[in-house]
PDB file of C-alpha atoms and ligand atoms in Angstrom:
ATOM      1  CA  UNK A   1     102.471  45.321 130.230  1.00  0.00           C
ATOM      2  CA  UNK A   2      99.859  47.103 132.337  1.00  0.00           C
ATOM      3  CA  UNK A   3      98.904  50.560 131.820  1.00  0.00           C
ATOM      4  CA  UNK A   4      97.040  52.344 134.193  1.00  0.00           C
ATOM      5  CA  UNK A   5      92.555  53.465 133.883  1.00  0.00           C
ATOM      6  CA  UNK A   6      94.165  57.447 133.298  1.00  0.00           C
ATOM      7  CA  UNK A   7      97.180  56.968 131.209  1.00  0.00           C
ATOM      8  CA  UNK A   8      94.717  54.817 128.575  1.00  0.00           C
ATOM      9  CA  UNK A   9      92.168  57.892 128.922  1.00  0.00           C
ATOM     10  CA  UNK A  10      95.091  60.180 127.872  1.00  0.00           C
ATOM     11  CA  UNK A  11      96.585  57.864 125.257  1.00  0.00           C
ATOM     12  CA  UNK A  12      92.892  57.658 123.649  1.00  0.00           C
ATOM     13  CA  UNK A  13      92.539  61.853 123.718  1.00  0.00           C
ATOM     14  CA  UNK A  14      95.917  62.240 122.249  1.00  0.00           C
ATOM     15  CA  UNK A  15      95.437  59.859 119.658  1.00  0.00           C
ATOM     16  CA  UNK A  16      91.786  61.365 119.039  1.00  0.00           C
ATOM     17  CA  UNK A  17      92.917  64.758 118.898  1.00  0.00           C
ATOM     18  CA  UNK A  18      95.894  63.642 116.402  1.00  0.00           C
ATOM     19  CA  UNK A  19      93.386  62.124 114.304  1.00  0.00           C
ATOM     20  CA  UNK A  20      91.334  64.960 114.546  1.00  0.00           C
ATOM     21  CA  UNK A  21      94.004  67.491 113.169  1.00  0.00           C
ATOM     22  CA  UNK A  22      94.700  65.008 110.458  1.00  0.00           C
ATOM     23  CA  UNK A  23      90.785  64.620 108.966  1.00  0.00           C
ATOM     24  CA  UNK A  24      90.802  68.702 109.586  1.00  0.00           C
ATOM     25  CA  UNK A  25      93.956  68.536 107.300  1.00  0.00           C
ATOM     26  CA  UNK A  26      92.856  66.368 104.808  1.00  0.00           C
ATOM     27  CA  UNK A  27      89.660  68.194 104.382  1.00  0.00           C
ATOM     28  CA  UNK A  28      90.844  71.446 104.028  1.00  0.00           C
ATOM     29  CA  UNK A  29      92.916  71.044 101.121  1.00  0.00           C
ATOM     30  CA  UNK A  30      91.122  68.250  98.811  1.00  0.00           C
ATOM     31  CA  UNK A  31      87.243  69.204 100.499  1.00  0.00           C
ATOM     32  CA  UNK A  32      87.420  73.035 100.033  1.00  0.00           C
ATOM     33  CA  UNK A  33      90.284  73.403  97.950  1.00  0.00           C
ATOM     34  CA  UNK A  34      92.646  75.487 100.810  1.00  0.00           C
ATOM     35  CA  UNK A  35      96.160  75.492  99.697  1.00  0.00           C
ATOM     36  CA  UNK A  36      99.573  77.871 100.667  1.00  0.00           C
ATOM     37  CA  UNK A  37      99.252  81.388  98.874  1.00  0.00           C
ATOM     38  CA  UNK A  38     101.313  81.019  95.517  1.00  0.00           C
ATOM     39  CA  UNK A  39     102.751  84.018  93.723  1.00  0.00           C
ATOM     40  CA  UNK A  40     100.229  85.232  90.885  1.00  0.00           C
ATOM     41  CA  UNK A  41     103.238  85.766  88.602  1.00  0.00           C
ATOM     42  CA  UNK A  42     106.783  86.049  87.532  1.00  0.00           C
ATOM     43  CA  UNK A  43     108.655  89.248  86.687  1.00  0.00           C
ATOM     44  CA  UNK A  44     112.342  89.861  86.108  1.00  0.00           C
ATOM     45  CA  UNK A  45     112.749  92.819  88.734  1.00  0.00           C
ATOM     46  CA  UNK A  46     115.057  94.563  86.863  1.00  0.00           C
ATOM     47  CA  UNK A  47     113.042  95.174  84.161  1.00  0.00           C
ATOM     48  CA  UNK A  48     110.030  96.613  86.048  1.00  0.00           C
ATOM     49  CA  UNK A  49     109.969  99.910  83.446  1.00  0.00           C
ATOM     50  CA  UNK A  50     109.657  97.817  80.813  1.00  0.00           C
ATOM     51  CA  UNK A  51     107.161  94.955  82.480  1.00  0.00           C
ATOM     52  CA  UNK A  52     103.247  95.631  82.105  1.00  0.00           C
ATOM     53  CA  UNK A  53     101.746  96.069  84.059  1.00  0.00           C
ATOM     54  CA  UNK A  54     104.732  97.543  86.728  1.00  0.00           C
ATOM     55  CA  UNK A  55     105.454  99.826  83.869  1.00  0.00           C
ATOM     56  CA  UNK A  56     102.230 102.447  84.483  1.00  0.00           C
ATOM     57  CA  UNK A  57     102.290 102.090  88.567  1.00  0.00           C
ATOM     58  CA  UNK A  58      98.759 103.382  90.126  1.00  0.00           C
ATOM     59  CA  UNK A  59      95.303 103.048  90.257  1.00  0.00           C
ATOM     60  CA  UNK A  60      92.978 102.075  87.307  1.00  0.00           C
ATOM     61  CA  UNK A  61      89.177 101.225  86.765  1.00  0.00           C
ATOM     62  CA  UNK A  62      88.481  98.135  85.504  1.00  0.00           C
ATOM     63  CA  UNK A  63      84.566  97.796  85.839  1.00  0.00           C
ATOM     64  CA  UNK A  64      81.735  99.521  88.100  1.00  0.00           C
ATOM     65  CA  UNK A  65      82.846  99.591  91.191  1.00  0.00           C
ATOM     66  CA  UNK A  66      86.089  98.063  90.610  1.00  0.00           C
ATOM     67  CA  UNK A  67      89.633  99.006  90.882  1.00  0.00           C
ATOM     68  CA  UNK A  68      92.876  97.955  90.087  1.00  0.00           C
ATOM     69  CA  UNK A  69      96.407  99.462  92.110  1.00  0.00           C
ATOM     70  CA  UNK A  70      99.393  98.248  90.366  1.00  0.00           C
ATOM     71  CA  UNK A  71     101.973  99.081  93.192  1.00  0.00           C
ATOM     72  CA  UNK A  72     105.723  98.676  93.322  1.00  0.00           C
ATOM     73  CA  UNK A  73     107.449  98.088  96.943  1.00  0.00           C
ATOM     74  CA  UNK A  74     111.116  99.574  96.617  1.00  0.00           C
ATOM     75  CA  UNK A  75     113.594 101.020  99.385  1.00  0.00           C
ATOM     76  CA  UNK A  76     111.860 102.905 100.904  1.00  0.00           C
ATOM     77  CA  UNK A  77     108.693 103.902  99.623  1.00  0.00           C
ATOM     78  CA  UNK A  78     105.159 102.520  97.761  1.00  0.00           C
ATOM     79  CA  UNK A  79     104.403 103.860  94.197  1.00  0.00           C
ATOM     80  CA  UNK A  80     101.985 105.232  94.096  1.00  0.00           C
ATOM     81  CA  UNK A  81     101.840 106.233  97.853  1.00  0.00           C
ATOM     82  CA  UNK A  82      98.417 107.812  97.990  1.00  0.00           C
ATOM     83  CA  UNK A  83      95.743 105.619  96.482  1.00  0.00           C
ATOM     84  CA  UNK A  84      91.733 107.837  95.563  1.00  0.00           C
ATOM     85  CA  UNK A  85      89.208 105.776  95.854  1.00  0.00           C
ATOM     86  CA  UNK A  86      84.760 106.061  96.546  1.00  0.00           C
ATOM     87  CA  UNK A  87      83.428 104.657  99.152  1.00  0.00           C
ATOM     88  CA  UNK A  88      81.896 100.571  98.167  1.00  0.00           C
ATOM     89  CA  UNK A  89      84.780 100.266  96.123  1.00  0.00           C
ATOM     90  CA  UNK A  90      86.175  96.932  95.383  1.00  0.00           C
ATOM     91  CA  UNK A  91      90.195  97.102  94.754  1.00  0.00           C
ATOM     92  CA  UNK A  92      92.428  94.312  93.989  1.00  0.00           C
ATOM     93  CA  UNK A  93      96.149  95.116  94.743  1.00  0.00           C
ATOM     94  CA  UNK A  94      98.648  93.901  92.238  1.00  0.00           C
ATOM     95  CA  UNK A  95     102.458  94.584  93.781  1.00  0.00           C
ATOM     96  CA  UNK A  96     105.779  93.477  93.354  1.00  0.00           C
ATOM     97  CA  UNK A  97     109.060  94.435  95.119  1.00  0.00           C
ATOM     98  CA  UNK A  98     111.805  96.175  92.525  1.00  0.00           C
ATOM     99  CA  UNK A  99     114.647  95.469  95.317  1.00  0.00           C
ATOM    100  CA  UNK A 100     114.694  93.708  98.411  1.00  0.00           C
ATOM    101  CA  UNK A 101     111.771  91.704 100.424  1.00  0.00           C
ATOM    102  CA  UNK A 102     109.075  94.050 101.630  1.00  0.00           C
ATOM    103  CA  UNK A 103     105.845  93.902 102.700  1.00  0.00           C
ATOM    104  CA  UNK A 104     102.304  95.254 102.188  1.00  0.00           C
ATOM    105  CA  UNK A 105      99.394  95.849 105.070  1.00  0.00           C
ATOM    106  CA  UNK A 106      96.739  97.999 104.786  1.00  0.00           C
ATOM    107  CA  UNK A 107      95.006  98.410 107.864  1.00  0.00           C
ATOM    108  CA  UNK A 108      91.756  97.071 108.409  1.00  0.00           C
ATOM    109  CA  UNK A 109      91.617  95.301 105.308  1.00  0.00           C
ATOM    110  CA  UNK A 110      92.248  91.908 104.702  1.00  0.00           C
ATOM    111  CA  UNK A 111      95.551  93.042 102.499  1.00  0.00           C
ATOM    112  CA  UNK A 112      98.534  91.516 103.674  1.00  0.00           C
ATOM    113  CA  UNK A 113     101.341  90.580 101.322  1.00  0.00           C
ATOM    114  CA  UNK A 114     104.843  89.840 101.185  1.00  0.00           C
ATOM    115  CA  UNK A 115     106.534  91.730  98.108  1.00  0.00           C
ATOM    116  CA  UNK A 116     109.132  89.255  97.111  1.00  0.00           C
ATOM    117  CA  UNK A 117     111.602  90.494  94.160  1.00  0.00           C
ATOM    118  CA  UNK A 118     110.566  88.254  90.841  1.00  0.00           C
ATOM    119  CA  UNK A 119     107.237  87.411  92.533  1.00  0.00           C
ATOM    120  CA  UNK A 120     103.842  89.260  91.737  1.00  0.00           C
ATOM    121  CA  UNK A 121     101.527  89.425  94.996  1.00  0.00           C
ATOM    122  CA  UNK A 122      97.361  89.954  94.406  1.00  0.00           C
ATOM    123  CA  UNK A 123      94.733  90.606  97.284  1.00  0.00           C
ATOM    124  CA  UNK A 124      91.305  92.117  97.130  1.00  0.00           C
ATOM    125  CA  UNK A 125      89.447  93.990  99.123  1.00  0.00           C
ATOM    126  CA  UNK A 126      86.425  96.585  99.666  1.00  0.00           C
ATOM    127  CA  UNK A 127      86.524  99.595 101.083  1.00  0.00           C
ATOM    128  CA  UNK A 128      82.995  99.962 102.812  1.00  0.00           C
ATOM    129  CA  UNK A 129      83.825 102.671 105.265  1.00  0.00           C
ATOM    130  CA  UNK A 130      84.630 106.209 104.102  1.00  0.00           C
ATOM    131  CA  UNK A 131      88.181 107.427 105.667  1.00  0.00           C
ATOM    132  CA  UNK A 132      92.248 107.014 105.629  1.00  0.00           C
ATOM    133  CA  UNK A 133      93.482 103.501 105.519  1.00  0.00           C
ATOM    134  CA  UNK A 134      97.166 103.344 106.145  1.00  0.00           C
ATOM    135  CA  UNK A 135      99.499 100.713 104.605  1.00  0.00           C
ATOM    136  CA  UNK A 136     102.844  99.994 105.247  1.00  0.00           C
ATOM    137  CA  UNK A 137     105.818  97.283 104.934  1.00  0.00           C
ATOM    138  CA  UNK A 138     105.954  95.239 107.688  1.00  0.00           C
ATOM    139  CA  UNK A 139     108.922  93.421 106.611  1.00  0.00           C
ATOM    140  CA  UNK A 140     112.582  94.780 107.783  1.00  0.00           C
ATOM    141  CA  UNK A 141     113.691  95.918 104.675  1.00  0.00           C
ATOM    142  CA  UNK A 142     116.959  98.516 105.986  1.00  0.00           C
ATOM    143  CA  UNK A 143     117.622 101.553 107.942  1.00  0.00           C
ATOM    144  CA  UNK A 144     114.544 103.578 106.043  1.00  0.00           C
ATOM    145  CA  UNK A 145     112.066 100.659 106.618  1.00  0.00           C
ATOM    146  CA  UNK A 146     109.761 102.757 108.789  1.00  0.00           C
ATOM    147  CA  UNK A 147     109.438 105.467 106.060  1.00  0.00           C
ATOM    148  CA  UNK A 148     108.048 103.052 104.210  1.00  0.00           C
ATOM    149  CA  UNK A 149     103.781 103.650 104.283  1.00  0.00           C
ATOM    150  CA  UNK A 150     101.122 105.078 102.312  1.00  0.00           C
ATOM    151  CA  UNK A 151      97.663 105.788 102.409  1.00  0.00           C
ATOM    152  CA  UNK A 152      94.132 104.315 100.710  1.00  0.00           C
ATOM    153  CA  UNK A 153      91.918 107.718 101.116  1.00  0.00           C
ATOM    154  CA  UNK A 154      88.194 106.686 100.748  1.00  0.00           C
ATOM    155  CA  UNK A 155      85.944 109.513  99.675  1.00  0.00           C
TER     156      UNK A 155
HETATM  157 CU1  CUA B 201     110.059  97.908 102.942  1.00  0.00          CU
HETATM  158 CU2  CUA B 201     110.224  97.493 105.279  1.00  0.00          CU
END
């Protein structure tokens, strides 16, 4: 069989470029360790009330600097909705969903979560800049979905 100079030049590139993705696979996940998000825990979410830390929703210190929002997605609204916080702050957002599938945004940030029922979702971020950041579900979750947002207020 005889293939032709240009079809060998684009056999080679695809092939390269296959191999390529593959080494760029391969040392992604064993060189630096990148793997799928995984939930950070289980909860029953029936039993949020009664689940620490779901059961005392909001915002909490937990060093200089550093702040904790336990936050509950449920139709159709965040708890807590408004979140205080000063400017430098570093906040790590600990949510689950007590109901259906939402989701969790804030914008700007690097916070973007999907609030599965059973599933507890963590992200971090710091607020450097002084203002409103919004955050809303960006998952369909019914006819009240687009009620569903809140607000990070940096002072
Ligand atoms: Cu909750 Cu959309």
């Amino acid at each position: 069989m005889r293939v032709a100079f240009y079809e060998r030049i684009f056999l080679s590139l695809s092939a390269l470029v296959l191999v390529a993705f593959l080494v760029a696979l391969f040392f992604a996940s064993f060189a630096l360790n990148i793997h799928l998000p995984s939930p950070a825990g289980h909860v029953e979410p029936g039993r949020l009330a009664q689940t620490p830390p779901f059961d005392r929703p909001g915002l909490r210190q937990t060093g200089p600097g550093q702040y904790e929002v336990v936050m509950i997605g449920q139709i159709w609204s965040f708890l807590p909705n408004e979140v205080r916080v000063p400017t430098g702050a570093t906040v790590t957002f600990v949510a689950t969903s007590r109901d259906v599938v939402h989701g969790l945004h804030v914008d700007r940030t690097n916070v973007n979560l999907m609030l599965i029922p059973g599933q507890v979702a963590r992200a971090r971020t710091t607020f450097r800049e002084r203002g409103e950041y919004l955050f809303l579900c960006h998952e369909y979750c019914g006819v009240g979905h687009h009620l569903m947002y809140g607000r990070v207020i940096v002072e």
